[in-house]
Tab-separated table of C-alpha atoms and ligand atoms in Angstrom:
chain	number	residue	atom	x	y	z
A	1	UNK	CA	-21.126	5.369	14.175
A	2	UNK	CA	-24.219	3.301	14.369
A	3	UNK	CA	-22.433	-0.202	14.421
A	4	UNK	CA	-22.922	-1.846	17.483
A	5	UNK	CA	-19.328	-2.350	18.285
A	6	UNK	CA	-18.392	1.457	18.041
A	7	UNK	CA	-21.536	2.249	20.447
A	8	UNK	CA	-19.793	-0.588	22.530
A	9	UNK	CA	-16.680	1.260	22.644
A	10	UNK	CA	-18.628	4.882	22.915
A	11	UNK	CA	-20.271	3.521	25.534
A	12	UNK	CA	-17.753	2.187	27.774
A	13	UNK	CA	-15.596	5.399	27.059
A	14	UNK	CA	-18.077	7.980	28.375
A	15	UNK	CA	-19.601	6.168	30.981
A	16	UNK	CA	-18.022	8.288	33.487
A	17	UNK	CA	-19.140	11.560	32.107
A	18	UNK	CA	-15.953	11.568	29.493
A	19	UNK	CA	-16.584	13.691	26.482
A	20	UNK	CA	-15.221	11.882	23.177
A	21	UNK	CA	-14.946	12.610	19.420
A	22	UNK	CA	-14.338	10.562	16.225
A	23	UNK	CA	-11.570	12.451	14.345
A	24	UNK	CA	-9.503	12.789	11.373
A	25	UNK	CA	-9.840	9.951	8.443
A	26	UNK	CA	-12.756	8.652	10.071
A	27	UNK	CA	-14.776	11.725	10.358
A	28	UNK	CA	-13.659	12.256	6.474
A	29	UNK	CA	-14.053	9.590	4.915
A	30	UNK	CA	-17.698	9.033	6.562
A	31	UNK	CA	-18.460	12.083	4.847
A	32	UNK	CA	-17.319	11.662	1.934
A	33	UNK	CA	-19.554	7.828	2.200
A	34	UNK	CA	-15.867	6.112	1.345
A	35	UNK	CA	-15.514	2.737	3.818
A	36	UNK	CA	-14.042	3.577	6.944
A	37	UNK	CA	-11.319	1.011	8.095
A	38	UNK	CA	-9.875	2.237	11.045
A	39	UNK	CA	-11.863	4.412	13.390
A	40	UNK	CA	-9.860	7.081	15.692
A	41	UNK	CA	-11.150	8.167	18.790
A	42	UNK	CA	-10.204	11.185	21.292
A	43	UNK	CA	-10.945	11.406	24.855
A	44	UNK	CA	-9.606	13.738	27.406
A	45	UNK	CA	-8.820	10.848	29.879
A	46	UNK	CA	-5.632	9.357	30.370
A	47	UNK	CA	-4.573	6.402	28.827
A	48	UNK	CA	-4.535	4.311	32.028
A	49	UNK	CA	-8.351	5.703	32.742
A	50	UNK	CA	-9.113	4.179	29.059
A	51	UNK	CA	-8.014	1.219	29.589
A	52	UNK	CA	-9.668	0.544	33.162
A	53	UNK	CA	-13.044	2.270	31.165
A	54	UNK	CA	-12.811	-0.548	28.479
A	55	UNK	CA	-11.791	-3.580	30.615
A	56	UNK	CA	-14.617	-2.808	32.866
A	57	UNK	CA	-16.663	-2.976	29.846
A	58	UNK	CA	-14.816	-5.958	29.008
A	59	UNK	CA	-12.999	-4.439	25.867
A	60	UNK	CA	-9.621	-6.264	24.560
A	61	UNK	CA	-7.416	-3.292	24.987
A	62	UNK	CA	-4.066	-3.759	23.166
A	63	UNK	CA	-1.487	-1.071	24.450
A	64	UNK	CA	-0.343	0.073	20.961
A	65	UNK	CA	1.384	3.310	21.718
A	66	UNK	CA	0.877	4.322	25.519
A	67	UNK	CA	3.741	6.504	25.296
A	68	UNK	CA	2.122	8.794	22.361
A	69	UNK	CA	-1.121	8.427	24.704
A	70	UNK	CA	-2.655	5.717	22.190
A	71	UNK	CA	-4.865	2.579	22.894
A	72	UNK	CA	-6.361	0.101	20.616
A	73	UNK	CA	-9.680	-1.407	21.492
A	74	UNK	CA	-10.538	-4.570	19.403
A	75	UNK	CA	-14.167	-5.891	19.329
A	76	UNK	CA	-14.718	-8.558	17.211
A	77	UNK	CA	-13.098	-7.434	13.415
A	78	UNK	CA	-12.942	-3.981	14.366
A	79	UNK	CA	-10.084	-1.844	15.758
A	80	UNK	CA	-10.626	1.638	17.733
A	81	UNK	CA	-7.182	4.013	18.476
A	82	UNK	CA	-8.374	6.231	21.093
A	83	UNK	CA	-5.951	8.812	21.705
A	84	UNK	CA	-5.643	11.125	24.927
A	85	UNK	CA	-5.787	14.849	23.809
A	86	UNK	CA	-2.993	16.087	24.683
A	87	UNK	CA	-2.248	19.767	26.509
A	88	UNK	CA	0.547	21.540	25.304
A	89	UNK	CA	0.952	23.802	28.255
A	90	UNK	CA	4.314	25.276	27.290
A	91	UNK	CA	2.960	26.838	23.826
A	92	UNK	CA	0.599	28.489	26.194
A	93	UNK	CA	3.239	30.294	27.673
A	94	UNK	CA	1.933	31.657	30.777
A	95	UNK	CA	-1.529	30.438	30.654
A	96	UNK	CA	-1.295	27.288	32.838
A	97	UNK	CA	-4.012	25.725	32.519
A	98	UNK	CA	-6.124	25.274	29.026
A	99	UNK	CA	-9.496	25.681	28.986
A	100	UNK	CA	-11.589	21.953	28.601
A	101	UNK	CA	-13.450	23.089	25.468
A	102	UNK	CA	-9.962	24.337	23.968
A	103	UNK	CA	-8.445	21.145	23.904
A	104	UNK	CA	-10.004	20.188	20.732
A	105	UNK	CA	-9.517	23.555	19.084
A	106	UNK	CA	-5.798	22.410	19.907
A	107	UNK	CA	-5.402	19.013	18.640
A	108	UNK	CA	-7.100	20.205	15.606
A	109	UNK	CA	-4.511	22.868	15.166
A	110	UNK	CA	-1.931	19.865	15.399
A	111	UNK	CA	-3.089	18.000	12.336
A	112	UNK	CA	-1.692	18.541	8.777
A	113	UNK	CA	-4.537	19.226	6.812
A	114	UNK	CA	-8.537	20.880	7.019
A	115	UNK	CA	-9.708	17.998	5.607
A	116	UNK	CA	-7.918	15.715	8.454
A	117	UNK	CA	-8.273	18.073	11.062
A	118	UNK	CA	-12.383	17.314	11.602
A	119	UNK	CA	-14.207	15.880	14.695
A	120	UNK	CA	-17.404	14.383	15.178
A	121	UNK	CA	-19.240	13.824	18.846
A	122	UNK	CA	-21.152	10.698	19.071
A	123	UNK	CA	-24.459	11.533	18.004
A	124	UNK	CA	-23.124	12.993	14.920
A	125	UNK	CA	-22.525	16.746	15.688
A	126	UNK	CA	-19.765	17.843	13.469
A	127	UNK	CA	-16.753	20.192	14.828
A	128	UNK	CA	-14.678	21.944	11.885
A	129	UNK	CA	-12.224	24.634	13.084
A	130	UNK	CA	-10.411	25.184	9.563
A	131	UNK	CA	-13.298	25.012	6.614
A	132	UNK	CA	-12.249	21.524	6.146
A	133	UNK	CA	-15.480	20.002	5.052
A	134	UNK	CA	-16.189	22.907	2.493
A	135	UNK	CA	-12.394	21.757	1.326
A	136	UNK	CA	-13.405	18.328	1.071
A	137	UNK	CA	-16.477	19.120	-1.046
A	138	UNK	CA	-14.369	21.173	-3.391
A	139	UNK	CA	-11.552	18.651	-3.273
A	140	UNK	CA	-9.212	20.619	-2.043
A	141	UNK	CA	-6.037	19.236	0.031
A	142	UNK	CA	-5.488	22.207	1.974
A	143	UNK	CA	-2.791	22.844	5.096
A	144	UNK	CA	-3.844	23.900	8.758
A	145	UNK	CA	-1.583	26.767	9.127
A	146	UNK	CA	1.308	27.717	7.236
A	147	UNK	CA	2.204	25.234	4.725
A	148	UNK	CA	6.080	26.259	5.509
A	149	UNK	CA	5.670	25.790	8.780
A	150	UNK	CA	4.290	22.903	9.201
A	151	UNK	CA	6.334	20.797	7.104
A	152	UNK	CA	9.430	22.121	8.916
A	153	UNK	CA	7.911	20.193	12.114
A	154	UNK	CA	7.237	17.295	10.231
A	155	UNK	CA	9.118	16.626	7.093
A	156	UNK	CA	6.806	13.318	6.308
A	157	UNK	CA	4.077	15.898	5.553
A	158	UNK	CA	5.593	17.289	2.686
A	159	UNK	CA	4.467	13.431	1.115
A	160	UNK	CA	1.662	12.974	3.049
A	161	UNK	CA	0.582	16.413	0.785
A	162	UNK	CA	0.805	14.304	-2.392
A	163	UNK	CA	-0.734	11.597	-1.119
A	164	UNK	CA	-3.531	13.121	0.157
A	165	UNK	CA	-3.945	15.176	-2.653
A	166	UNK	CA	-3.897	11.861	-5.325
A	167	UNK	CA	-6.687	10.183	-3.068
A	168	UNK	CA	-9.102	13.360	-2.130
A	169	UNK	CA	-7.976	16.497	-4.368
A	170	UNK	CA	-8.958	17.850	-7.306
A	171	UNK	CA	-6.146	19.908	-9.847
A	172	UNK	CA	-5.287	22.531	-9.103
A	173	UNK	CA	-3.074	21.724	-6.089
A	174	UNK	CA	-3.113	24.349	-3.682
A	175	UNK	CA	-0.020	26.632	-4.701
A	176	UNK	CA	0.843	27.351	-1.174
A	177	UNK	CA	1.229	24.257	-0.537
A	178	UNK	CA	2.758	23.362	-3.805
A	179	UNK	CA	5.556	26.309	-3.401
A	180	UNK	CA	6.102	25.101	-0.099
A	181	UNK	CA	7.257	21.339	-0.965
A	182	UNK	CA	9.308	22.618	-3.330
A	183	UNK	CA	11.176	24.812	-1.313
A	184	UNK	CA	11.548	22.017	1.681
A	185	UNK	CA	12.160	19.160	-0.752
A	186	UNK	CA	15.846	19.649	-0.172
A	187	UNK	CA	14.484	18.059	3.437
A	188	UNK	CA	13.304	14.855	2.360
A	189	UNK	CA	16.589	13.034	2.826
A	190	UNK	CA	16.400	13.459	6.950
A	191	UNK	CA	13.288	11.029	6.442
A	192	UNK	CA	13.976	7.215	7.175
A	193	UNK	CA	13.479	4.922	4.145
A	194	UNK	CA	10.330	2.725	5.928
A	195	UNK	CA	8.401	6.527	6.180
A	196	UNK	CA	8.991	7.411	3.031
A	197	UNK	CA	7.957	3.577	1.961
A	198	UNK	CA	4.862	4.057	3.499
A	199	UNK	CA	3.599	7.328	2.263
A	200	UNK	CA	4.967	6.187	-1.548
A	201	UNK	CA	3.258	2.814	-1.198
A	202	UNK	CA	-0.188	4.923	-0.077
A	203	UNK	CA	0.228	7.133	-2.796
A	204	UNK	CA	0.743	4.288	-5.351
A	205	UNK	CA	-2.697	3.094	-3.968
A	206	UNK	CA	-4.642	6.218	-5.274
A	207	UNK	CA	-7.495	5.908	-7.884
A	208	UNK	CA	-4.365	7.393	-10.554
A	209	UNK	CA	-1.490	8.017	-9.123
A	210	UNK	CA	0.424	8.776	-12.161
A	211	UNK	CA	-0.210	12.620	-12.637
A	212	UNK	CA	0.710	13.234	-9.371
A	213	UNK	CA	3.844	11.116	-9.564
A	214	UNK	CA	4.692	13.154	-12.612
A	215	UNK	CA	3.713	16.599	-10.149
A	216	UNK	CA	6.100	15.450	-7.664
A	217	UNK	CA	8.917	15.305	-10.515
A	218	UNK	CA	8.174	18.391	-11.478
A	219	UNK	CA	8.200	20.473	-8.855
A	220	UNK	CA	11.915	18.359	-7.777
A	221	UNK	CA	10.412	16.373	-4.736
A	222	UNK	CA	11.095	12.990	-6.044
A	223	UNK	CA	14.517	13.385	-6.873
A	224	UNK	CA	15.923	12.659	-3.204
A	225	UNK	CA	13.500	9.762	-2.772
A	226	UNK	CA	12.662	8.359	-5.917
A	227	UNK	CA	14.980	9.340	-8.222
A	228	UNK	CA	13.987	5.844	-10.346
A	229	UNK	CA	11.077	6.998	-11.257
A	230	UNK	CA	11.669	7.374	-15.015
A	231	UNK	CA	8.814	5.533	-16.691
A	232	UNK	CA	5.985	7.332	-14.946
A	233	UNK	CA	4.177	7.336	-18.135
A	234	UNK	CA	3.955	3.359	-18.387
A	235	UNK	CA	2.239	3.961	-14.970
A	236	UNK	CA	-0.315	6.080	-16.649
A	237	UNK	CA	-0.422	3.202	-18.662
A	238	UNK	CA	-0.803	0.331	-16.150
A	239	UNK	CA	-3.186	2.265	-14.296
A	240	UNK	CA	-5.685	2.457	-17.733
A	241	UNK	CA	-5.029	-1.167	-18.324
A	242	UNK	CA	-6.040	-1.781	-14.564
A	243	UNK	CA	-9.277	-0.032	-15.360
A	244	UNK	CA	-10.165	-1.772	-18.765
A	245	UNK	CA	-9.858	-4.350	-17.482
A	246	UNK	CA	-12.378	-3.947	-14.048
A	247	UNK	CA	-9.489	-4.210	-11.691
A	248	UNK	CA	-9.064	-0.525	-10.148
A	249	UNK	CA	-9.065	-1.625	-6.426
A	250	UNK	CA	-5.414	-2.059	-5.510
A	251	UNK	CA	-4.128	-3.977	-2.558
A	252	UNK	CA	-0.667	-3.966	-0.745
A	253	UNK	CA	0.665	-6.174	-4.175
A	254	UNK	CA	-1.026	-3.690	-6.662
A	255	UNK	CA	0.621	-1.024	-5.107
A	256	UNK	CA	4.130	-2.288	-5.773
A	257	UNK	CA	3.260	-3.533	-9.004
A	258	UNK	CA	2.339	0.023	-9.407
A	259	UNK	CA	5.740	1.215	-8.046
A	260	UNK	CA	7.237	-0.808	-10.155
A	261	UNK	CA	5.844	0.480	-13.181
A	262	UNK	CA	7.085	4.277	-12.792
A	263	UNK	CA	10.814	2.576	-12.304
A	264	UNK	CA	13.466	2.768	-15.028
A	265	UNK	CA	16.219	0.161	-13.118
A	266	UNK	CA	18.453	-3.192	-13.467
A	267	UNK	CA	17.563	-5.248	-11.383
A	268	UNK	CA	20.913	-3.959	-8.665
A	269	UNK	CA	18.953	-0.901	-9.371
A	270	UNK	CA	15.528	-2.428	-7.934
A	271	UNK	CA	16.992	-4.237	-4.959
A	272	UNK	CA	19.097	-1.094	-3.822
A	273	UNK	CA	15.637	0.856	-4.201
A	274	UNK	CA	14.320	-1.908	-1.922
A	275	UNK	CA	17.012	-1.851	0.499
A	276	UNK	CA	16.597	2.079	0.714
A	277	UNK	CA	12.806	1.520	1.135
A	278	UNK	CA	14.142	-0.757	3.804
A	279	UNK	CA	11.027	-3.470	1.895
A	280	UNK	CA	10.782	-6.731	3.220
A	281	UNK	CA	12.935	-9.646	1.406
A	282	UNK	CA	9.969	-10.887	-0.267
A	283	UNK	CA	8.921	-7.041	-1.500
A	284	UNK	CA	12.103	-7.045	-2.713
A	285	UNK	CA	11.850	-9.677	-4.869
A	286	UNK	CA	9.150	-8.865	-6.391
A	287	UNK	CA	9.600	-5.327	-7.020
A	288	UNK	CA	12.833	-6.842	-8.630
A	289	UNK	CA	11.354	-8.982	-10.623
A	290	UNK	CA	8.699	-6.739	-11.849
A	291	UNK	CA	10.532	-3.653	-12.522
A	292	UNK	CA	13.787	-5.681	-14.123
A	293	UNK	CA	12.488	-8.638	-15.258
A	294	UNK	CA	14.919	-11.604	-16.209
A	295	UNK	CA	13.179	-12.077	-19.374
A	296	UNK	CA	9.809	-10.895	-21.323
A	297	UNK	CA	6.986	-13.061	-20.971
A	298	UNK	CA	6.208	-14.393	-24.682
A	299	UNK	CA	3.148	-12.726	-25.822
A	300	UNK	CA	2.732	-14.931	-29.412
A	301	UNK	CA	3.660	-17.988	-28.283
A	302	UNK	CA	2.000	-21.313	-28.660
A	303	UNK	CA	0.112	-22.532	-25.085
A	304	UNK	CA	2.680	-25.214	-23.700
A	305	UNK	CA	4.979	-22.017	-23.696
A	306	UNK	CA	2.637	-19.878	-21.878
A	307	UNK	CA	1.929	-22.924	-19.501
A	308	UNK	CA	5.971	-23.337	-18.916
A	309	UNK	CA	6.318	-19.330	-18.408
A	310	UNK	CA	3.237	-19.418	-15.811
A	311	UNK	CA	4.423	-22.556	-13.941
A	312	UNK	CA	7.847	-20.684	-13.739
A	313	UNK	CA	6.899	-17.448	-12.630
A	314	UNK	CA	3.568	-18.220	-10.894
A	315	UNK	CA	0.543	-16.773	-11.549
A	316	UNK	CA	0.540	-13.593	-9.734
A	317	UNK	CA	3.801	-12.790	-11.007
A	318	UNK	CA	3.433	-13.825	-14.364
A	319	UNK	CA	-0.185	-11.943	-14.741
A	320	UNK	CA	1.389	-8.712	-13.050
A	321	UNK	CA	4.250	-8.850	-16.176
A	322	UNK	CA	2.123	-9.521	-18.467
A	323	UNK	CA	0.245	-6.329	-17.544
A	324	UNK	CA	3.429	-4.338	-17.495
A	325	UNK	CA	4.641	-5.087	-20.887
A	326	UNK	CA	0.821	-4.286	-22.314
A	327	UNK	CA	1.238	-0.921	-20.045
A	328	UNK	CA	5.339	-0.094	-21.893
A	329	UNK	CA	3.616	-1.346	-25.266
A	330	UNK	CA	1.008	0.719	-24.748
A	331	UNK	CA	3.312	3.436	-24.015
A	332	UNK	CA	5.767	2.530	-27.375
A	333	UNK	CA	3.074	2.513	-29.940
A	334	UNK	CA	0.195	3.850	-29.235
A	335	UNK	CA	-2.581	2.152	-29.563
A	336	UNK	CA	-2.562	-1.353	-30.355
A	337	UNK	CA	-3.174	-3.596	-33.226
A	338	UNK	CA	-6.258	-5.876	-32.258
A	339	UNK	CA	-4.921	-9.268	-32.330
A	340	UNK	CA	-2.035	-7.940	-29.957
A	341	UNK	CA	-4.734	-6.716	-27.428
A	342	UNK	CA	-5.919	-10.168	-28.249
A	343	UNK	CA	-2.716	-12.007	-27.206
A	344	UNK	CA	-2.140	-9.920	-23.865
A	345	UNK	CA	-6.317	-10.313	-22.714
A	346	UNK	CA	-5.342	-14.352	-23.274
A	347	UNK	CA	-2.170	-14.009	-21.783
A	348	UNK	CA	-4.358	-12.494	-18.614
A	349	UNK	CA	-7.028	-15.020	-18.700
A	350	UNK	CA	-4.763	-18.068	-18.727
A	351	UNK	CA	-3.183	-16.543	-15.851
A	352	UNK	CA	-6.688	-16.123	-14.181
A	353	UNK	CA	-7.122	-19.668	-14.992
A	354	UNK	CA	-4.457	-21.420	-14.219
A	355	UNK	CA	-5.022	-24.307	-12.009
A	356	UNK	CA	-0.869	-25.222	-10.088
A	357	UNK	CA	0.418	-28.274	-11.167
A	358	UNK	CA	3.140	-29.913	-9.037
A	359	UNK	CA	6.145	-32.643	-9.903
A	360	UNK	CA	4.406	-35.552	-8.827
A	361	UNK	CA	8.049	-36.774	-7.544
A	362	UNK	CA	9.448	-35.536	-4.331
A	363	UNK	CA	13.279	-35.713	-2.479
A	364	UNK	CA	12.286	-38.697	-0.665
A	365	UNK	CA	11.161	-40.840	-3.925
A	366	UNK	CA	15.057	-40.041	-4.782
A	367	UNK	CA	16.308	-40.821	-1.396
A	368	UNK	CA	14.084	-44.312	-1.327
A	369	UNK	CA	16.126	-44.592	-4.570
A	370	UNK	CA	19.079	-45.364	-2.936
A	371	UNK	CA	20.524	-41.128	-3.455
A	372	UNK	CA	22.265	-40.128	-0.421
A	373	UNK	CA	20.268	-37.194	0.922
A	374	UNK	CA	22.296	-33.860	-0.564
A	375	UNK	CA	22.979	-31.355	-3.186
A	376	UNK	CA	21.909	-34.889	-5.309
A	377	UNK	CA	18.762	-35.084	-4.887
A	378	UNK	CA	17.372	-31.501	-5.673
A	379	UNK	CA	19.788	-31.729	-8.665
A	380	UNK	CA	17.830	-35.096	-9.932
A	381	UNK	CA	14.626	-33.739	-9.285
A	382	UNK	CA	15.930	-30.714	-11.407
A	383	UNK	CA	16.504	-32.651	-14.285
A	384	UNK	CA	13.170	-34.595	-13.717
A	385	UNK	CA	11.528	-31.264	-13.345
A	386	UNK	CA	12.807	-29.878	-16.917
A	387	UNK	CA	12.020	-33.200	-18.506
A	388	UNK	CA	8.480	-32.905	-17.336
A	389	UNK	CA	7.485	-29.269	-17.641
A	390	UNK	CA	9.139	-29.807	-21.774
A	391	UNK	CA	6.419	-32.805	-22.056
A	392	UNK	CA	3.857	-30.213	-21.074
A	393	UNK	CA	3.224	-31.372	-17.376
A	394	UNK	CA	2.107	-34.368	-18.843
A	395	UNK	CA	4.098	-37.513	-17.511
A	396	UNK	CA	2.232	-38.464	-14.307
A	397	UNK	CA	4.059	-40.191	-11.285
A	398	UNK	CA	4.815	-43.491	-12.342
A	399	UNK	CA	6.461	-42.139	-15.492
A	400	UNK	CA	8.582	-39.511	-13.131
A	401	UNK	CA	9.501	-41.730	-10.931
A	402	UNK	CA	10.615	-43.920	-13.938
A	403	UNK	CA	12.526	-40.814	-15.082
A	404	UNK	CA	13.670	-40.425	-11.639
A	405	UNK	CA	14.942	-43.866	-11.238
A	406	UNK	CA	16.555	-43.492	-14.899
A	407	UNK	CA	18.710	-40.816	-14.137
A	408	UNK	CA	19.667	-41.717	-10.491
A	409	UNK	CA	21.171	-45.029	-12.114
A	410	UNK	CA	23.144	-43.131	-14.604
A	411	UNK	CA	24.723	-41.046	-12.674
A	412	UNK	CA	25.864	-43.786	-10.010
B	501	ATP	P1	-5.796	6.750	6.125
B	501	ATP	O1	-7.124	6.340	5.661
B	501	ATP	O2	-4.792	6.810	5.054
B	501	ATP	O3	-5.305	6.003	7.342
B	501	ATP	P2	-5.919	8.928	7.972
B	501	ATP	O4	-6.446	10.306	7.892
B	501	ATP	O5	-6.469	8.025	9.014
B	501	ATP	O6	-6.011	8.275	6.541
B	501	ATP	P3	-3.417	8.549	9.238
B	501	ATP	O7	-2.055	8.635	8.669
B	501	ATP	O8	-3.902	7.243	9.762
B	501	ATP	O9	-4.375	9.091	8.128
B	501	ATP	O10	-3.514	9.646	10.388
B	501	ATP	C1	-4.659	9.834	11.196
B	501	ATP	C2	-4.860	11.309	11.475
B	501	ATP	O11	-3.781	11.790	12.264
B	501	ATP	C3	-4.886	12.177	10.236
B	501	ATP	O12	-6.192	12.305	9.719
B	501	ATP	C4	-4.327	13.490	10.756
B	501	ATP	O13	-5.345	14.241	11.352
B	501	ATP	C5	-3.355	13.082	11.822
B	501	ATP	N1	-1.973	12.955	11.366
B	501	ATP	C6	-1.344	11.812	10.998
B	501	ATP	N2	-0.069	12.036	10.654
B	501	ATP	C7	0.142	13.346	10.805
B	501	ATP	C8	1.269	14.211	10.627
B	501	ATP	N3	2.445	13.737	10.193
B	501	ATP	N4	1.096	15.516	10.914
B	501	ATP	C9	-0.071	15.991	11.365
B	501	ATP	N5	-1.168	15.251	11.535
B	501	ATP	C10	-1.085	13.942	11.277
B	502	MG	MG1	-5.624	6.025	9.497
C-alpha cells in the first residue's frame, strides 16, 4: 500500500472524489505478510472514467477485460486490475437504485470465500462483512453463503475450495463445504479443460499438495478430472524430497513436475491428459516425459553415463527424473540405504553442475563437404553426434569434422 507506484495509481483513481478499495488476494495475503503479486482494485467509476483518471495521470492502461468492467494499470513492474463494482439491480427486485455504501457489502457477497471476500480503503481501514480475517487467522477456508449454492453458480469453485484450502487452511476442512463438493462433483465435467488446468496447476503449487490431492480422491472429486492420479503418495514423496533438499518454492515447471508425480500413465496416457488439460505442446512434452518416462535415468552408473543421460535429456529434465525416481523409491522401500541417497544427491548435483556441451560440427561443415543439403546431412551429423557423445564429449572440432568428412566419403 505504501509503494510509490500503488499511491500513484490511488492517487490518480480518487482524484475526483472516487472512493476505492484493495480487495480479495491482496487484502489477504497482506495480512497474512505473504508477497503480494498482483494487486486488485475496486472503484465505483466506470471503466471508461478509469481509464481517462489514469491517462490523465499518465498511467499505461491496458484494456484487459472492459467487458467484465476490468482495467489493468502498469507502472513500471507492477500491474493494478481495477474493477468497476458492479450493481446488480435485478436481485434487488424492486429497489431500483442501491444504496452507494451497499455496493461493497454486494461485491463482497459475490466472492467465493470470507477469506477472499475482504476490502481495504487506502489508508489501511479494513472492511470484513463475513468474519473472514478471524477465518484466516484460524486457517479456515470458509464459503460466503451457502456452500451448495454457490458452487451451483460457479462450478470452478468447487476446485478453487481445494486449492484454497492446500495454500491457506488448516485440517479440518470445513464439512459444509466438504459435503457440498461431494455432492456437486458429478458437475465438474461442464468445466473446460484450460479451467480445470489452472486451478490443478495452482493447487499443485501449494506448500504440500499431496494430502489434499488424496482429500479430493476421497471424497470422489477427482475422478471426472483427474482420474490419473494414482501415485499420489510418490507426490507426498517428491514434495519431502523438494524440502530436504531446500527447494520448496515451486514455479510454473515445479508444478507440473508435481502433477506429474501423482500420475499413474503410459505415455498415450500423459499426452491425452495433456490434450484434456488443453497444455501447451511443450507442457505436453514434458509432463510426458516425466510422468512416462522412455527409460530410468541410471542411478549407479559410472560418470560418462550420467554425462550421456544429462546431455540427452537436458538438465532440467534429467534433474526433475532423477527426483521422481528418489520420490517412487522412496515410496517402494522405505527409507533408503545411505549410499543410494548418496547416488541420487550426486545424480542432483551433477545436474546442478552441468555446464552444455555442443557438437562442435554443424549442417553447413557437411554441406561445405560436398553433402547435398537434406535428410543427409542431419543423418551424418547423427552418426558424428553418437561417435562423439560415446568418446565422452571429448573429440574437439578438428577431430569431428575429420569424423564428419570420414563418413560423408563413405557413404558417397
Ligand atoms: P491468487 O493469489 O491465487 O491470484 P486471488 O485471491 O487473487 O489469489 P484470483 O483467482 O486472482 O485469486 O481472484 C481474485 C478474487 O476474485 C478472489 O480473491 C475472489 O474474491 C474473487 N474470485 C475469483 N474467482 C472467483 C469465483 N469463481 N467466484 C467468486 N469469486 C471469485
Ligand atoms: Mg489473483
Amino acid at each position: 500500500m505504501t509503494a510509490p507506484e500503488t499511491r500513484a495509481v490511488i492517487a490518480a483513481l480518487t482524484a475526483e472524489g472516487a472512493t476505492v478499495r484493495f480487495v480479495g488476494g491482496c487484502v489477504r495475503d497482506a495480512l497474512l505478510e505473504r508477497p503480494v503479486t498482483d494487486v486488485d482494485i475496486a472503484t465505483h467509476d466506470e471503466p471508461e472514467k478509469v481509464i481517462a483518471l489514469l491517462e490523465a495521470a499518465a498511467i499505461r492502461v491496458v484494456p484487459t477485460g472492459i467487458a467484465h468492467g476490468t482495467v489493468t494499470a502498469v507502472v513500471g513492474k507492477a500491474h493494478f486490475e481495477i474493477t468497476t463494482l458492479r450493481l446488480d439491480v435485478e436481485t434487488f427486485g424492486r429497489r431500483a437504485r442501491v444504496a452507494f455504501t451497499n455496493d461493497w457489502a454486494l461485491d463482497a457477497a459475490r466472492r467465493d470465500f470470507t477469506i477472499n471476500a475482504l476490502f481495504c480503503s487506502p489508508d489501511g481501514e479494513l472492511f470484513d462483512p463475513f468474519g473472514g480475517i478471524e477465518d484466516l487467522r484460524a486457517r479456515r477456508v470458509r464459503f460466503v453463503g451457502q456452500a451448495e449454492d454457490r458452487i451451483r453458480e460457479d462450478v470452478l469453485r468447487l476446485l478453487r475450495f481445494f486449492r484454497f484450502y492446500a495454500h491457506y487452511g488448516r485440517p479440518p476442512p470445513d464439512g459444509a463445504a466438504l459435503a457440498a463438493c461431494r455432492e456437486l462433483a458429478h458437475l465438474l465435467p461442464t468445466l473446460s479443460g484450460e479451467r480445470v488446468a489452472g486451478e490443478v496447476l495452482r493447487l499443485m503449487a501449494a506448500p504440500d499438495p499431496a494430502p489434499v490431492l488424496a482429500l479430493m480422491a476421497d471424497e470422489g472429486v477427482l475422478a471426472d478430472i483427474l482420474p490419473e492420479a494414482g501415485t499420489i503418495a510418490r507426490l507426498g514423496g517428491l514434495v519431502a524430497l523438494e524440502r530436504e533438499l531446500g527447494q520448496a518454492k515451486v514455479d510454473a515447471g515445479g508444478a507440473l513436475r508435481r502433477l506429474a508425480a501423482a500420475l499413474q500413465v503410459d505415455a498415450p496416457g500423459a499426452e491425452e491428459l495433456a490434450a484434456r488439460l488443453r497444455l501447451s505442446n511443450v507442457e505436453k512434452a514434458r509432463l510426458a516425459a516425466l510422468a512416462a518416462p522412455a527409460k530410468p535415468v541410471t542411478v549407479t552408473g559410472d560418470d560418462k553415463t550420467r554425462r550421456r543421460e544429462l546431455y540427452g535429456l537436458g538438465p532440467e529434465l534429467y534433474r526433475d527424473l532423477v527426483m521422481l525416481q528418489w520420490a517412487a523409491r522412496r515410496g517402494e522401500v522405505g527409507e533408503l540405504a545411505r549410499d543410494e541417497v548418496a547416488a541420487y544427491r550426486g545424480l542432483v548435483e551433477a545436474a546442478d553442475a552441468w555446464e552444455p556441451v555442443q557438437l562442435p560440427v554443424k549442417g553447413r561443415d557437411a554441406v561445405a563437404l560436398g553433402v547435398p543439403k537434406g535428410p543427409r546431412v542431419g543423418e551424418l551429423l547423427q552418426e558424428v553426434e553418437r561417435w562423439w557423445i560415446e568418446r565422452d564429449f571429448r573429440p574437439g572440432r578438428a577431430e569431428c569434422l575429420a569424423k564428419l568428412e570420414k563418413l560423408a566419403a563413405r557413404g558417397g
